[in-house]
Amino acid sequence: MSLTWSDWFSHDSASTRFATHEALFEGLKKEDNAAILYTQIKVLPSVKKLTKDYGLPLEQVDDILNQSTLILLRKIGDGSYQFQNYAPTTYLIEIARRVALMATRALKKTTKPLDNIPETSDPDFEALLRHSEAAETVNLLLGKMGDPCEQVIRFHHIDGLSDEEVVQQQLTKYLSPDSLKNKRSDCMKKLVLIAQQWKTSTNI
């Protein structure tokens, strides 16, 4: 699968820093890149299962995960989601479920009866579809970043290339996996800011 962040966390203290639900929530509230990636790693298996259960192409896992994460950060930022002793990962999975449902409707994928799928009237998801499908939104945000940020994020999170592969094939100017990881970390923070600006400009 294209999201291969385990190696990055094997050298990081994220599992210790975010050992409690509250610590993870505070990290997300501060838009700590390590907290964001740690949260995505935790929910990735569930998002994969949701994608399969909803009859969506496996290639949409990244789109659903990224779009759901942006919605989570927005909700934390505007105060509509506050810490109540529950795991932020649980809430992110629920967001992903709704995003997957909307993607299913948009793509007219009906591999399982919609009667068995929870309904949602959350305006975030209705607004999301009014502007574009999740994949188009992610591509739009990445396109606003320009290179090298668009490159390093796409190679790792969409194309599924390891940092070692990117360096060996000389696909970027970065000469070591560590320097590539550091740049991608900075780019993820930039992506969050662009997403917030996009949300404001589109009045979502």
PDB file of C-alpha atoms in Angstrom:
ATOM      1  CA  MET A   1       0.000   0.000   0.000  1.00  0.00           C
ATOM      2  CA  SER A   2       1.196   3.516  -0.717  1.00  0.00           C
ATOM      3  CA  LEU A   3       1.220   4.734   2.875  1.00  0.00           C
ATOM      4  CA  THR A   4       4.462   3.356   4.258  1.00  0.00           C
ATOM      5  CA  TRP A   5       5.341   5.405   7.316  1.00  0.00           C
ATOM      6  CA  SER A   6       6.360   2.637   9.743  1.00  0.00           C
ATOM      7  CA  ASP A   7      10.077   3.124   9.160  1.00  0.00           C
ATOM      8  CA  TRP A   8       9.767   6.826   9.911  1.00  0.00           C
ATOM      9  CA  PHE A   9       8.171   6.115  13.270  1.00  0.00           C
ATOM     10  CA  SER A  10      10.690   3.440  14.206  1.00  0.00           C
ATOM     11  CA  HIS A  11      13.152   6.319  14.667  1.00  0.00           C
ATOM     12  CA  ASP A  12      10.683   8.648  16.319  1.00  0.00           C
ATOM     13  CA  SER A  13       9.246   8.997  19.811  1.00  0.00           C
ATOM     14  CA  ALA A  14       5.677   9.477  18.592  1.00  0.00           C
ATOM     15  CA  SER A  15       4.329   6.375  20.328  1.00  0.00           C
ATOM     16  CA  THR A  16       5.660   7.735  23.608  1.00  0.00           C
ATOM     17  CA  ARG A  17       4.686  11.359  23.056  1.00  0.00           C
ATOM     18  CA  PHE A  18       1.117  10.464  22.150  1.00  0.00           C
ATOM     19  CA  ALA A  19       0.615   7.554  24.535  1.00  0.00           C
ATOM     20  CA  THR A  20      -2.626   9.061  25.906  1.00  0.00           C
ATOM     21  CA  HIS A  21      -5.720  10.215  24.032  1.00  0.00           C
ATOM     22  CA  GLU A  22      -5.366  13.704  25.459  1.00  0.00           C
ATOM     23  CA  ALA A  23      -1.719  14.010  24.424  1.00  0.00           C
ATOM     24  CA  LEU A  24      -2.631  13.000  20.883  1.00  0.00           C
ATOM     25  CA  PHE A  25      -5.520  15.475  20.790  1.00  0.00           C
ATOM     26  CA  GLU A  26      -3.236  18.276  21.969  1.00  0.00           C
ATOM     27  CA  GLY A  27      -0.702  17.331  19.316  1.00  0.00           C
ATOM     28  CA  LEU A  28      -3.371  17.508  16.621  1.00  0.00           C
ATOM     29  CA  LYS A  29      -4.639  20.793  18.019  1.00  0.00           C
ATOM     30  CA  LYS A  30      -1.140  22.226  17.613  1.00  0.00           C
ATOM     31  CA  GLU A  31      -0.989  20.702  14.113  1.00  0.00           C
ATOM     32  CA  ASP A  32       2.104  18.770  15.136  1.00  0.00           C
ATOM     33  CA  ASN A  33       3.198  16.876  12.039  1.00  0.00           C
ATOM     34  CA  ALA A  34       4.245  13.844  14.092  1.00  0.00           C
ATOM     35  CA  ALA A  35       0.794  13.725  15.709  1.00  0.00           C
ATOM     36  CA  ILE A  36      -0.901  13.910  12.305  1.00  0.00           C
ATOM     37  CA  LEU A  37       1.167  11.092  10.828  1.00  0.00           C
ATOM     38  CA  TYR A  38       0.874   8.994  13.982  1.00  0.00           C
ATOM     39  CA  THR A  39      -2.920   9.329  13.858  1.00  0.00           C
ATOM     40  CA  GLN A  40      -3.043   8.376  10.188  1.00  0.00           C
ATOM     41  CA  ILE A  41      -0.911   5.290  10.771  1.00  0.00           C
ATOM     42  CA  LYS A  42      -3.226   4.177  13.575  1.00  0.00           C
ATOM     43  CA  VAL A  43      -6.382   4.445  11.470  1.00  0.00           C
ATOM     44  CA  LEU A  44      -4.955   3.229   8.157  1.00  0.00           C
ATOM     45  CA  PRO A  45      -6.068  -0.422   8.616  1.00  0.00           C
ATOM     46  CA  SER A  46      -9.602   0.739   9.407  1.00  0.00           C
ATOM     47  CA  VAL A  47      -9.678   3.060   6.394  1.00  0.00           C
ATOM     48  CA  LYS A  48      -8.509   0.204   4.169  1.00  0.00           C
ATOM     49  CA  LYS A  49     -11.344  -1.943   5.489  1.00  0.00           C
ATOM     50  CA  LEU A  50     -13.885   0.850   5.005  1.00  0.00           C
ATOM     51  CA  THR A  51     -12.737   1.338   1.433  1.00  0.00           C
ATOM     52  CA  LYS A  52     -13.177  -2.356   0.734  1.00  0.00           C
ATOM     53  CA  ASP A  53     -16.513  -2.610   2.546  1.00  0.00           C
ATOM     54  CA  TYR A  54     -17.945   0.332   0.639  1.00  0.00           C
ATOM     55  CA  GLY A  55     -16.919  -1.141  -2.686  1.00  0.00           C
ATOM     56  CA  LEU A  56     -14.443   1.614  -3.515  1.00  0.00           C
ATOM     57  CA  PRO A  57     -11.181   1.098  -5.422  1.00  0.00           C
ATOM     58  CA  LEU A  58      -8.225   0.424  -3.152  1.00  0.00           C
ATOM     59  CA  GLU A  59      -6.481   3.381  -4.787  1.00  0.00           C
ATOM     60  CA  GLN A  60      -8.894   5.679  -2.946  1.00  0.00           C
ATOM     61  CA  VAL A  61      -7.579   4.756   0.504  1.00  0.00           C
ATOM     62  CA  ASP A  62      -5.079   7.628   0.503  1.00  0.00           C
ATOM     63  CA  ASP A  63      -7.667  10.102  -0.755  1.00  0.00           C
ATOM     64  CA  ILE A  64     -10.153   9.142   1.944  1.00  0.00           C
ATOM     65  CA  LEU A  65      -7.508   9.189   4.675  1.00  0.00           C
ATOM     66  CA  ASN A  66      -6.066  12.560   3.660  1.00  0.00           C
ATOM     67  CA  GLN A  67      -9.444  14.229   3.206  1.00  0.00           C
ATOM     68  CA  SER A  68     -10.690  12.861   6.527  1.00  0.00           C
ATOM     69  CA  THR A  69      -7.581  14.117   8.295  1.00  0.00           C
ATOM     70  CA  LEU A  70      -8.081  17.612   6.903  1.00  0.00           C
ATOM     71  CA  ILE A  71     -11.681  17.601   8.135  1.00  0.00           C
ATOM     72  CA  LEU A  72     -10.564  16.402  11.588  1.00  0.00           C
ATOM     73  CA  LEU A  73      -7.963  19.173  11.868  1.00  0.00           C
ATOM     74  CA  ARG A  74     -10.527  21.735  10.768  1.00  0.00           C
ATOM     75  CA  LYS A  75     -13.023  20.559  13.358  1.00  0.00           C
ATOM     76  CA  ILE A  76     -10.397  20.706  16.093  1.00  0.00           C
ATOM     77  CA  GLY A  77      -9.315  24.145  14.918  1.00  0.00           C
ATOM     78  CA  ASP A  78     -12.807  25.662  14.939  1.00  0.00           C
ATOM     79  CA  GLY A  79     -13.741  23.978  18.215  1.00  0.00           C
ATOM     80  CA  SER A  80     -16.538  21.806  16.846  1.00  0.00           C
ATOM     81  CA  TYR A  81     -14.619  18.755  18.050  1.00  0.00           C
ATOM     82  CA  GLN A  82     -13.259  18.958  21.586  1.00  0.00           C
ATOM     83  CA  PHE A  83     -11.505  16.400  23.730  1.00  0.00           C
ATOM     84  CA  GLN A  84     -13.883  14.272  25.835  1.00  0.00           C
ATOM     85  CA  ASN A  85     -11.590  11.451  26.957  1.00  0.00           C
ATOM     86  CA  TYR A  86     -12.138   9.518  23.735  1.00  0.00           C
ATOM     87  CA  ALA A  87      -9.462   8.627  21.200  1.00  0.00           C
ATOM     88  CA  PRO A  88      -9.151  11.117  18.317  1.00  0.00           C
ATOM     89  CA  THR A  89      -8.498   8.092  16.121  1.00  0.00           C
ATOM     90  CA  THR A  90     -12.028   6.858  16.792  1.00  0.00           C
ATOM     91  CA  TYR A  91     -13.462  10.156  15.597  1.00  0.00           C
ATOM     92  CA  LEU A  92     -11.214  10.144  12.529  1.00  0.00           C
ATOM     93  CA  ILE A  93     -12.477   6.677  11.590  1.00  0.00           C
ATOM     94  CA  GLU A  94     -16.048   7.945  11.813  1.00  0.00           C
ATOM     95  CA  ILE A  95     -15.162  10.881   9.573  1.00  0.00           C
ATOM     96  CA  ALA A  96     -13.532   8.462   7.128  1.00  0.00           C
ATOM     97  CA  ARG A  97     -16.699   6.356   7.153  1.00  0.00           C
ATOM     98  CA  ARG A  98     -18.753   9.360   6.099  1.00  0.00           C
ATOM     99  CA  VAL A  99     -16.241  10.426   3.453  1.00  0.00           C
ATOM    100  CA  ALA A 100     -16.275   6.889   2.061  1.00  0.00           C
ATOM    101  CA  LEU A 101     -20.076   6.928   2.004  1.00  0.00           C
ATOM    102  CA  MET A 102     -20.151  10.183   0.082  1.00  0.00           C
ATOM    103  CA  ALA A 103     -17.511   8.870  -2.331  1.00  0.00           C
ATOM    104  CA  THR A 104     -19.632   5.761  -2.841  1.00  0.00           C
ATOM    105  CA  ARG A 105     -22.644   7.864  -3.723  1.00  0.00           C
ATOM    106  CA  ALA A 106     -20.635  10.151  -5.974  1.00  0.00           C
ATOM    107  CA  LEU A 107     -19.156   7.231  -7.884  1.00  0.00           C
ATOM    108  CA  LYS A 108     -22.432   5.296  -7.807  1.00  0.00           C
ATOM    109  CA  LYS A 109     -20.716   2.325  -6.231  1.00  0.00           C
ATOM    110  CA  THR A 110     -23.482   0.209  -4.739  1.00  0.00           C
ATOM    111  CA  THR A 111     -21.804  -3.089  -3.966  1.00  0.00           C
ATOM    112  CA  LYS A 112     -23.729  -3.257  -0.692  1.00  0.00           C
ATOM    113  CA  PRO A 113     -27.232  -1.920   0.071  1.00  0.00           C
ATOM    114  CA  LEU A 114     -27.199   1.697   1.170  1.00  0.00           C
ATOM    115  CA  ASP A 115     -29.910   0.838   3.686  1.00  0.00           C
ATOM    116  CA  ASN A 116     -27.201  -0.808   5.773  1.00  0.00           C
ATOM    117  CA  ILE A 117     -24.873   2.192   5.632  1.00  0.00           C
ATOM    118  CA  PRO A 118     -25.251   4.994   8.231  1.00  0.00           C
ATOM    119  CA  GLU A 119     -26.660   8.231   6.901  1.00  0.00           C
ATOM    120  CA  THR A 120     -25.018  11.590   7.561  1.00  0.00           C
ATOM    121  CA  SER A 121     -26.244  15.141   7.406  1.00  0.00           C
ATOM    122  CA  ASP A 122     -22.899  16.628   8.444  1.00  0.00           C
ATOM    123  CA  PRO A 123     -22.529  19.814   6.361  1.00  0.00           C
ATOM    124  CA  ASP A 124     -18.777  19.249   6.045  1.00  0.00           C
ATOM    125  CA  PHE A 125     -19.355  16.263   3.800  1.00  0.00           C
ATOM    126  CA  GLU A 126     -22.181  17.821   1.834  1.00  0.00           C
ATOM    127  CA  ALA A 127     -20.000  20.867   1.196  1.00  0.00           C
ATOM    128  CA  LEU A 128     -17.095  18.633   0.245  1.00  0.00           C
ATOM    129  CA  LEU A 129     -19.108  16.997  -2.513  1.00  0.00           C
ATOM    130  CA  ARG A 130     -20.459  20.322  -3.741  1.00  0.00           C
ATOM    131  CA  HIS A 131     -16.943  21.437  -4.543  1.00  0.00           C
ATOM    132  CA  SER A 132     -15.398  18.207  -5.849  1.00  0.00           C
ATOM    133  CA  GLU A 133     -14.804  14.587  -5.169  1.00  0.00           C
ATOM    134  CA  ALA A 134     -12.289  13.818  -2.440  1.00  0.00           C
ATOM    135  CA  ALA A 135      -9.566  12.823  -4.867  1.00  0.00           C
ATOM    136  CA  GLU A 136      -9.936  16.016  -6.858  1.00  0.00           C
ATOM    137  CA  THR A 137      -9.735  18.077  -3.692  1.00  0.00           C
ATOM    138  CA  VAL A 138      -6.520  16.395  -2.587  1.00  0.00           C
ATOM    139  CA  ASN A 139      -5.014  16.919  -6.044  1.00  0.00           C
ATOM    140  CA  LEU A 140      -6.098  20.554  -5.971  1.00  0.00           C
ATOM    141  CA  LEU A 141      -4.402  21.154  -2.628  1.00  0.00           C
ATOM    142  CA  LEU A 142      -1.232  19.390  -3.708  1.00  0.00           C
ATOM    143  CA  GLY A 143      -1.163  21.399  -6.911  1.00  0.00           C
ATOM    144  CA  LYS A 144      -1.155  24.611  -4.897  1.00  0.00           C
ATOM    145  CA  MET A 145       2.033  23.568  -3.151  1.00  0.00           C
ATOM    146  CA  GLY A 146       4.316  23.389  -6.154  1.00  0.00           C
ATOM    147  CA  ASP A 147       7.583  21.475  -6.272  1.00  0.00           C
ATOM    148  CA  PRO A 148       9.408  20.078  -4.433  1.00  0.00           C
ATOM    149  CA  CYS A 149       6.597  19.649  -1.869  1.00  0.00           C
ATOM    150  CA  GLU A 150       4.077  18.255  -4.343  1.00  0.00           C
ATOM    151  CA  GLN A 151       6.712  15.809  -5.561  1.00  0.00           C
ATOM    152  CA  VAL A 152       7.864  14.459  -2.212  1.00  0.00           C
ATOM    153  CA  ILE A 153       4.323  13.994  -0.916  1.00  0.00           C
ATOM    154  CA  ARG A 154       3.088  12.308  -4.084  1.00  0.00           C
ATOM    155  CA  PHE A 155       6.054   9.949  -4.308  1.00  0.00           C
ATOM    156  CA  HIS A 156       5.574   8.722  -0.742  1.00  0.00           C
ATOM    157  CA  HIS A 157       1.853   8.965   0.015  1.00  0.00           C
ATOM    158  CA  ILE A 158       0.299   8.423  -3.430  1.00  0.00           C
ATOM    159  CA  ASP A 159       2.814   6.580  -5.599  1.00  0.00           C
ATOM    160  CA  GLY A 160       3.917   4.394  -2.678  1.00  0.00           C
ATOM    161  CA  LEU A 161       7.648   4.793  -3.244  1.00  0.00           C
ATOM    162  CA  SER A 162       9.943   4.316  -0.286  1.00  0.00           C
ATOM    163  CA  ASP A 163      12.408   7.051   0.573  1.00  0.00           C
ATOM    164  CA  GLU A 164      15.226   4.694  -0.390  1.00  0.00           C
ATOM    165  CA  GLU A 165      13.691   4.161  -3.839  1.00  0.00           C
ATOM    166  CA  VAL A 166      13.273   7.882  -4.409  1.00  0.00           C
ATOM    167  CA  VAL A 167      16.906   8.548  -3.449  1.00  0.00           C
ATOM    168  CA  GLN A 168      18.310   5.628  -5.452  1.00  0.00           C
ATOM    169  CA  GLN A 169      16.398   6.643  -8.568  1.00  0.00           C
ATOM    170  CA  GLN A 170      17.388  10.306  -8.053  1.00  0.00           C
ATOM    171  CA  LEU A 171      13.798  11.453  -8.425  1.00  0.00           C
ATOM    172  CA  THR A 172      14.433  14.532  -6.282  1.00  0.00           C
ATOM    173  CA  LYS A 173      17.401  16.666  -5.294  1.00  0.00           C
ATOM    174  CA  TYR A 174      17.561  15.043  -1.840  1.00  0.00           C
ATOM    175  CA  LEU A 175      20.543  12.740  -1.472  1.00  0.00           C
ATOM    176  CA  SER A 176      19.575  10.763   1.630  1.00  0.00           C
ATOM    177  CA  PRO A 177      16.374   9.249   3.054  1.00  0.00           C
ATOM    178  CA  ASP A 178      16.723  11.417   6.173  1.00  0.00           C
ATOM    179  CA  SER A 179      16.890  14.678   4.233  1.00  0.00           C
ATOM    180  CA  LEU A 180      13.890  13.566   2.172  1.00  0.00           C
ATOM    181  CA  LYS A 181      11.902  12.719   5.308  1.00  0.00           C
ATOM    182  CA  ASN A 182      12.718  16.093   6.855  1.00  0.00           C
ATOM    183  CA  LYS A 183      11.544  17.920   3.744  1.00  0.00           C
ATOM    184  CA  ARG A 184       8.341  15.889   3.601  1.00  0.00           C
ATOM    185  CA  SER A 185       7.659  16.716   7.251  1.00  0.00           C
ATOM    186  CA  ASP A 186       7.892  20.435   6.453  1.00  0.00           C
ATOM    187  CA  CYS A 187       5.696  19.956   3.397  1.00  0.00           C
ATOM    188  CA  MET A 188       2.955  18.206   5.392  1.00  0.00           C
ATOM    189  CA  LYS A 189       2.783  21.236   7.690  1.00  0.00           C
ATOM    190  CA  LYS A 190       2.498  23.460   4.638  1.00  0.00           C
ATOM    191  CA  LEU A 191      -0.296  21.244   3.289  1.00  0.00           C
ATOM    192  CA  VAL A 192      -2.314  21.754   6.474  1.00  0.00           C
ATOM    193  CA  LEU A 193      -2.004  25.547   6.139  1.00  0.00           C
ATOM    194  CA  ILE A 194      -3.023  25.452   2.471  1.00  0.00           C
ATOM    195  CA  ALA A 195      -6.033  23.305   3.356  1.00  0.00           C
ATOM    196  CA  GLN A 196      -7.121  25.826   5.973  1.00  0.00           C
ATOM    197  CA  GLN A 197      -6.775  28.701   3.494  1.00  0.00           C
ATOM    198  CA  TRP A 198      -8.710  26.703   0.899  1.00  0.00           C
ATOM    199  CA  LYS A 199     -11.480  26.078   3.418  1.00  0.00           C
ATOM    200  CA  THR A 200     -11.730  29.803   4.156  1.00  0.00           C
ATOM    201  CA  SER A 201     -11.734  30.846   0.502  1.00  0.00           C
ATOM    202  CA  THR A 202     -14.432  28.318  -0.421  1.00  0.00           C
ATOM    203  CA  ASN A 203     -16.516  29.050   2.711  1.00  0.00           C
ATOM    204  CA  ILE A 204     -16.727  25.377   3.690  1.00  0.00           C
TER     205      ILE A 204
END
